[in-house]
GROMACS .gro file of C-alpha atoms in nm:
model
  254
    1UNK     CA    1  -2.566   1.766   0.736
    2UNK     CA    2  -2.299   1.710   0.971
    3UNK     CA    3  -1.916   1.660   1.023
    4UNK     CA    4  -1.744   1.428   1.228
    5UNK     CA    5  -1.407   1.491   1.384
    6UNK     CA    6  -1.216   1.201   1.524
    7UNK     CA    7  -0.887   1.232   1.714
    8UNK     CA    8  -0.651   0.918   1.667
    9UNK     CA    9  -0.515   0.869   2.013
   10UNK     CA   10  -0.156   0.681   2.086
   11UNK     CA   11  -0.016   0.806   1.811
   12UNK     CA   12   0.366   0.729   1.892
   13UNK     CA   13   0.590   0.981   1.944
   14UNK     CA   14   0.806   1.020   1.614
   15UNK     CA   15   1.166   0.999   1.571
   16UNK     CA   16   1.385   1.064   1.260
   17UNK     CA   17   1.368   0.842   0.965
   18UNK     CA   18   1.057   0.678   1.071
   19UNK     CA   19   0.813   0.548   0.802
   20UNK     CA   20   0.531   0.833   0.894
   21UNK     CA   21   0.277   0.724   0.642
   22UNK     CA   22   0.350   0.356   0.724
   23UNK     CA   23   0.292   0.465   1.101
   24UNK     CA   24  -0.034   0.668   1.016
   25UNK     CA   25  -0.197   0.349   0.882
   26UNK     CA   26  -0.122   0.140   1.167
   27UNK     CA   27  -0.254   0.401   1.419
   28UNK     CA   28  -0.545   0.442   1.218
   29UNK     CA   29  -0.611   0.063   1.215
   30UNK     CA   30  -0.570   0.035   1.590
   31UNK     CA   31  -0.816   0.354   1.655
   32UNK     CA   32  -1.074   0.098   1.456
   33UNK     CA   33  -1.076   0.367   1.180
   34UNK     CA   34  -1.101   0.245   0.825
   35UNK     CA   35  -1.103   0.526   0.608
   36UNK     CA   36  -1.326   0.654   0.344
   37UNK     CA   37  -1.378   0.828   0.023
   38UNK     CA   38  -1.320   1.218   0.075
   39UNK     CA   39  -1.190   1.156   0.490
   40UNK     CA   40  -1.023   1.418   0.529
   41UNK     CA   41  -0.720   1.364   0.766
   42UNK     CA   42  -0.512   1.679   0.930
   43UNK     CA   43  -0.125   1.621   1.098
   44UNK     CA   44   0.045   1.836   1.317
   45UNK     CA   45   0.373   1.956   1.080
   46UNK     CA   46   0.594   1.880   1.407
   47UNK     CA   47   0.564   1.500   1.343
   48UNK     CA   48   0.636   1.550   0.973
   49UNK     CA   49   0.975   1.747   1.037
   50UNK     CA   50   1.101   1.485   1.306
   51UNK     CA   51   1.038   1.147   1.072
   52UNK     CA   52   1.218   1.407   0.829
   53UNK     CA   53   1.484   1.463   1.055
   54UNK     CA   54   1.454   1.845   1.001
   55UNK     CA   55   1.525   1.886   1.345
   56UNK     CA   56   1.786   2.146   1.478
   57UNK     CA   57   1.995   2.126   1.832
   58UNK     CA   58   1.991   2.485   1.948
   59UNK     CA   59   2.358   2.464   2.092
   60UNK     CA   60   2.544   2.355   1.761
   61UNK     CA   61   2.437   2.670   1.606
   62UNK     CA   62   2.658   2.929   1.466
   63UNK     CA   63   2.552   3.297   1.542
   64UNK     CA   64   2.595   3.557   1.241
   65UNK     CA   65   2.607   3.928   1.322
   66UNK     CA   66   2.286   3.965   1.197
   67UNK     CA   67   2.134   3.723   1.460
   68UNK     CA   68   2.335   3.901   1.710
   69UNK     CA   69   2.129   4.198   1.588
   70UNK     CA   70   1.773   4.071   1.594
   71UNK     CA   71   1.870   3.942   1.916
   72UNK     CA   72   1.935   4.266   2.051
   73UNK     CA   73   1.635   4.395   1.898
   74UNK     CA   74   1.370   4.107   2.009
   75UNK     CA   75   1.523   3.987   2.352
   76UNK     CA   76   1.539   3.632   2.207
   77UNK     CA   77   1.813   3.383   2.247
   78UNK     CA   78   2.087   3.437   1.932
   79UNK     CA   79   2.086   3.107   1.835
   80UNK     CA   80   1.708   3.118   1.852
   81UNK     CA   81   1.738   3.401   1.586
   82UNK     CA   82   1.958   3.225   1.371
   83UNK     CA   83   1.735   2.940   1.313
   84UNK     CA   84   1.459   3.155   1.255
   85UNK     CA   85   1.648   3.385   1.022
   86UNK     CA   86   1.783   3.079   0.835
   87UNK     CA   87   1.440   2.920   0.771
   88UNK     CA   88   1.310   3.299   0.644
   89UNK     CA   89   1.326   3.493   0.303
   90UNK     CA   90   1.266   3.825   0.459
   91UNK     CA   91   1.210   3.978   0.818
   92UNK     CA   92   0.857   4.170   0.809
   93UNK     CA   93   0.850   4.319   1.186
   94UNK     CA   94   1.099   4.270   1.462
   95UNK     CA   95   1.013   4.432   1.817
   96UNK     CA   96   1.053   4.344   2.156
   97UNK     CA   97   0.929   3.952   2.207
   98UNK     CA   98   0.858   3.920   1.856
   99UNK     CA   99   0.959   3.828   1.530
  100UNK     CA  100   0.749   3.801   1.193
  101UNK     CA  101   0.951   3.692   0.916
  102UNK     CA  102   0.843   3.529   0.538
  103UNK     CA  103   0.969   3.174   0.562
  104UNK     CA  104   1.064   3.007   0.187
  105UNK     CA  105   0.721   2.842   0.133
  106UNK     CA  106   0.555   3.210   0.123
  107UNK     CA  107   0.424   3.205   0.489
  108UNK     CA  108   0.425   3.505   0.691
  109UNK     CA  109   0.420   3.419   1.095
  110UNK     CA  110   0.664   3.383   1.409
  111UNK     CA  111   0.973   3.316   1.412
  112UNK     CA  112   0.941   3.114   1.097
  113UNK     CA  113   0.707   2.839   1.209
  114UNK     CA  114   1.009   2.742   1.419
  115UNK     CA  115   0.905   2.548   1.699
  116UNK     CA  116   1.020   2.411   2.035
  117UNK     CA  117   0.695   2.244   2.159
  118UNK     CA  118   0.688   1.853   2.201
  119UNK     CA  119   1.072   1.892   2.134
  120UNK     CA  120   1.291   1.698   2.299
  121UNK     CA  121   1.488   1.991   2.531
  122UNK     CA  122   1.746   2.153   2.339
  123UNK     CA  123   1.604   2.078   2.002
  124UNK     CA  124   1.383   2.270   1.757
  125UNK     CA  125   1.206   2.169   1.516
  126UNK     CA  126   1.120   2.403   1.126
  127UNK     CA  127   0.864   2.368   0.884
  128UNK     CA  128   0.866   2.074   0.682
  129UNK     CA  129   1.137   2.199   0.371
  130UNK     CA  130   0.810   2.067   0.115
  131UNK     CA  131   0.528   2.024   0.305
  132UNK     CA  132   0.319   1.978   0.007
  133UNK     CA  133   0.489   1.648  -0.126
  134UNK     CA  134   0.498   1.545   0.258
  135UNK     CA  135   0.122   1.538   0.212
  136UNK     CA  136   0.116   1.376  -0.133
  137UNK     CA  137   0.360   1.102  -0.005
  138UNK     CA  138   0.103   1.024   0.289
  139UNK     CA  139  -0.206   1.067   0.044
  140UNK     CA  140  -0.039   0.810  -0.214
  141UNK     CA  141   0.007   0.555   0.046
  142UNK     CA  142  -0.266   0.570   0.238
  143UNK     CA  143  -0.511   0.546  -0.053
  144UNK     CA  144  -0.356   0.254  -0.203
  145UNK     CA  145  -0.341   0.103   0.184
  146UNK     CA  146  -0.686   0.162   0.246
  147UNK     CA  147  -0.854   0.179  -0.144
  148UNK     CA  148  -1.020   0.488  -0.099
  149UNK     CA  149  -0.949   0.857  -0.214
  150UNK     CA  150  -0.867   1.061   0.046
  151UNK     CA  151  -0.761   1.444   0.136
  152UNK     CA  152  -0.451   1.544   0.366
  153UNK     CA  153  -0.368   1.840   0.519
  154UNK     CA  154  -0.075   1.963   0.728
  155UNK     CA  155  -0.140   2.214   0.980
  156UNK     CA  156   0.033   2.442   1.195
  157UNK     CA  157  -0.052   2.681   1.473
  158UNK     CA  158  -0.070   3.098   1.337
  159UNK     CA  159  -0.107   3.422   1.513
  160UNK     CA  160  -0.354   3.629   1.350
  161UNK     CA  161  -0.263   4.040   1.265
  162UNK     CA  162  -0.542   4.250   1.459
  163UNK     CA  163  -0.672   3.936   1.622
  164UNK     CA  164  -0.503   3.783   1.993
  165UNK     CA  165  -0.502   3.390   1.987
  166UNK     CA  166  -0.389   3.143   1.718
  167UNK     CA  167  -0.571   2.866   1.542
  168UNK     CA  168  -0.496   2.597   1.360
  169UNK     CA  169  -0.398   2.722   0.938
  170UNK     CA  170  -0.291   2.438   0.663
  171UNK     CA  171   0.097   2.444   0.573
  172UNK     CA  172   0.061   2.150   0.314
  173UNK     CA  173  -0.180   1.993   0.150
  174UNK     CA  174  -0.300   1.702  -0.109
  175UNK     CA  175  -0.593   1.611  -0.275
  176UNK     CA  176  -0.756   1.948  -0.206
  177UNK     CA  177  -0.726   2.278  -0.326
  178UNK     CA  178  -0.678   2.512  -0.016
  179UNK     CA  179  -0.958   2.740  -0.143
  180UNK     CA  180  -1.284   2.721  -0.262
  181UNK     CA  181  -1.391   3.011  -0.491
  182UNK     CA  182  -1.785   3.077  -0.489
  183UNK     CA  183  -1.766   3.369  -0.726
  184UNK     CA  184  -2.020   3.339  -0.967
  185UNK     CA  185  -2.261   3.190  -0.733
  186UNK     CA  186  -2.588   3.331  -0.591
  187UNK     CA  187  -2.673   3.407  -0.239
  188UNK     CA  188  -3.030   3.380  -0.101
  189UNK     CA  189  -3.123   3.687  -0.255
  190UNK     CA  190  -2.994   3.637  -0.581
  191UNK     CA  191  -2.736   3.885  -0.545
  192UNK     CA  192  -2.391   3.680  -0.767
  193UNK     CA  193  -2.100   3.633  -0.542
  194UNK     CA  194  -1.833   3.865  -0.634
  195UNK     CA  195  -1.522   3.830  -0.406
  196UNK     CA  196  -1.618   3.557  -0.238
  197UNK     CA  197  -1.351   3.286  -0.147
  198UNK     CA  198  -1.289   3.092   0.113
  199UNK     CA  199  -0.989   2.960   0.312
  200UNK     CA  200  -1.124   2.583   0.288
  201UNK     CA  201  -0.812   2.407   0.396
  202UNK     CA  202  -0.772   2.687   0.698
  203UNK     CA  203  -1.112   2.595   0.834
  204UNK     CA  204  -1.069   2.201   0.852
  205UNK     CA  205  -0.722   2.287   0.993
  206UNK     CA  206  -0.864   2.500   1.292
  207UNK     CA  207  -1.138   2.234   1.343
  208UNK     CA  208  -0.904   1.963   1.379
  209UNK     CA  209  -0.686   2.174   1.653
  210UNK     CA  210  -0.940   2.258   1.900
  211UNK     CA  211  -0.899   1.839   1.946
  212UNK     CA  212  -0.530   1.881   1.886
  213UNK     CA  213  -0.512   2.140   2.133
  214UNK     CA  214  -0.204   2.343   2.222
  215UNK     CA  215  -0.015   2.185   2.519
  216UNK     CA  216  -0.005   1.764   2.648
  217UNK     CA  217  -0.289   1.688   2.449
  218UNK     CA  218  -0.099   1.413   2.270
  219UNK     CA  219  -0.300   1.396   1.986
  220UNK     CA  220  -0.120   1.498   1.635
  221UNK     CA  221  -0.432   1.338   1.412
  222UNK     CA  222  -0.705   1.398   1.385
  223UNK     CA  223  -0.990   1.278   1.108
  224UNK     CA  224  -1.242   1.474   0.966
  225UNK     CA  225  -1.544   1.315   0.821
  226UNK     CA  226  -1.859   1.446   0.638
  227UNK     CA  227  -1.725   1.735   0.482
  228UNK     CA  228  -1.838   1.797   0.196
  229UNK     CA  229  -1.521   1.852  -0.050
  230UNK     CA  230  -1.707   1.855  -0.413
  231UNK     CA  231  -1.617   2.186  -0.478
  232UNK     CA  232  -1.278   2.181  -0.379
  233UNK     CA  233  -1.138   1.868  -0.437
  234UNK     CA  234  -0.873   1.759  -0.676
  235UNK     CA  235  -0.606   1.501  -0.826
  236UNK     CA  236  -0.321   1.401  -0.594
  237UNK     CA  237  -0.060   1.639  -0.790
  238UNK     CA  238  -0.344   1.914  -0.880
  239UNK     CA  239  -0.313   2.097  -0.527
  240UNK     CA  240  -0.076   2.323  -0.390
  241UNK     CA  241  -0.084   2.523  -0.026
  242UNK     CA  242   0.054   2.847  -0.295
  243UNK     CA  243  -0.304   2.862  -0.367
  244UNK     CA  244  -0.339   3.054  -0.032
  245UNK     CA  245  -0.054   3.284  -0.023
  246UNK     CA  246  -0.225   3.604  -0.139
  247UNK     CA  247   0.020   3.756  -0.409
  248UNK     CA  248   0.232   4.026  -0.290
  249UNK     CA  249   0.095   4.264  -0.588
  250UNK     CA  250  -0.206   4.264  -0.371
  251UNK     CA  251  -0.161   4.228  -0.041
  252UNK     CA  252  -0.217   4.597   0.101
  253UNK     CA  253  -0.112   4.481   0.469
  254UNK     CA  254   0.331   4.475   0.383
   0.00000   0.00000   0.00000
């Protein structure tokens, strides 16, 4: 067994209201790639929120007290904090440097998954508002482009609580549940799998950014090939990146 992880090189760089999925296909075809049954392809969500034009220009924003507030307490730029506490449904920790805020799709991270890297200067760029349907839209015409069946995910670069250094975690997704629940399943011994499930869409996602890397790399794409999906895959409108987001009932860390 083995998996293959290709990075699509001069991809272009993407401006608002381009044709992303159109331009996907095309850099595919020029990378000699012709895709497969169960390829699974990741995207950086930067690209995705530019050809969406959910782009922000720091110095047209209006600060609200509240901003001014966070500002005070993180050392960050008000406007910075504006943006971030615009694209958030709660504020979980604020200290010096840092900010760790639930954005609208459930997401717990910095600053909102705002981000200013492979921005033009000045500009920011959020989350994609649905990254979910982002990755269905790309899915649907990609498959029909190509005849084949294929998974997509979305990723983003996390922090991790307890842990220094981020990786590479899915934000959207299509074609494949984000989890893949073992429970009910035998280990070597025997012994049936109780609590066992695992962040599927996660792991591709942190494979595909040690190619993506985190600086000039350049490369936004990145194929993954050979990985066995059986257990997790799914119809184009069956998957959801919710799957993930452990419920709040739960979640003994907030």
């Amino acid at each position: 067994m083995s998996i293959e992880l290709i990075a699509v090189e001069d991809f272009p760089i993407i401006k608002k209201g381009d044709n992303l999925p159109e331009i996907i296909g095309e850099s595919l075809e020029k990378n000699d790639i012709i895709l497969k049954d169960d390829d699974v392809l990741v995207l950086a969500e930067t690209v995705v929120s530019k050809a969406e034009g959910n782009i922000i220009k720091v110095e047209e924003v209006n600060v609200s007290s509240e901003a001014l507030e966070i500002s005070q307490k993180s050392g960050k730029d008000p406007r910075q904090c504006q943006i971030i506490l615009d694209n958030s449904v709660d504020i979980i920790r604020c200290n010096e440097g840092l900010i760790i805020t639930e954005t609208p799709h459930g997401f717990v991270c910095a600053n909102s998954g705002v981000d200013n890297s492979n921005c033009e200067d000045g500009f920011v760029t959020p989350l994609p508002v649905n990254p979910d349907k982002s990755a269905t839209d790309i899915k649907r015409y990609l498959d029909e482009r190509f005849n084949v069946n294929t998974r997509i995910i979305i990723s983003d670069t996390h922090g991790r609580a307890w842990r220094v250094g981020a990786i590479g975690v899915a934000v959207g997704i299509s074609g494949l549940h984000p989890c893949t629940d073992f429970r009910g399943s035998y280990d070597l011994y025997g012994n049936e799998l109780m609590s066992t499930i695992e962040a599927t869409a996660d792991e591709l996602a942190s494979a595909a950014s040690l190619l993506m890397g985190q600086s000039d790399n350049g490369i936004c794409l990145v194929l993954i090939r050979g990985y066995d999906c059986s257990f997790s895959k799914c119809d184009i409108n069956e998957s959801s990146i919710g799957e993930i987001i452990r419920d709040k009932s739960i979640d003994a860390f907030r």
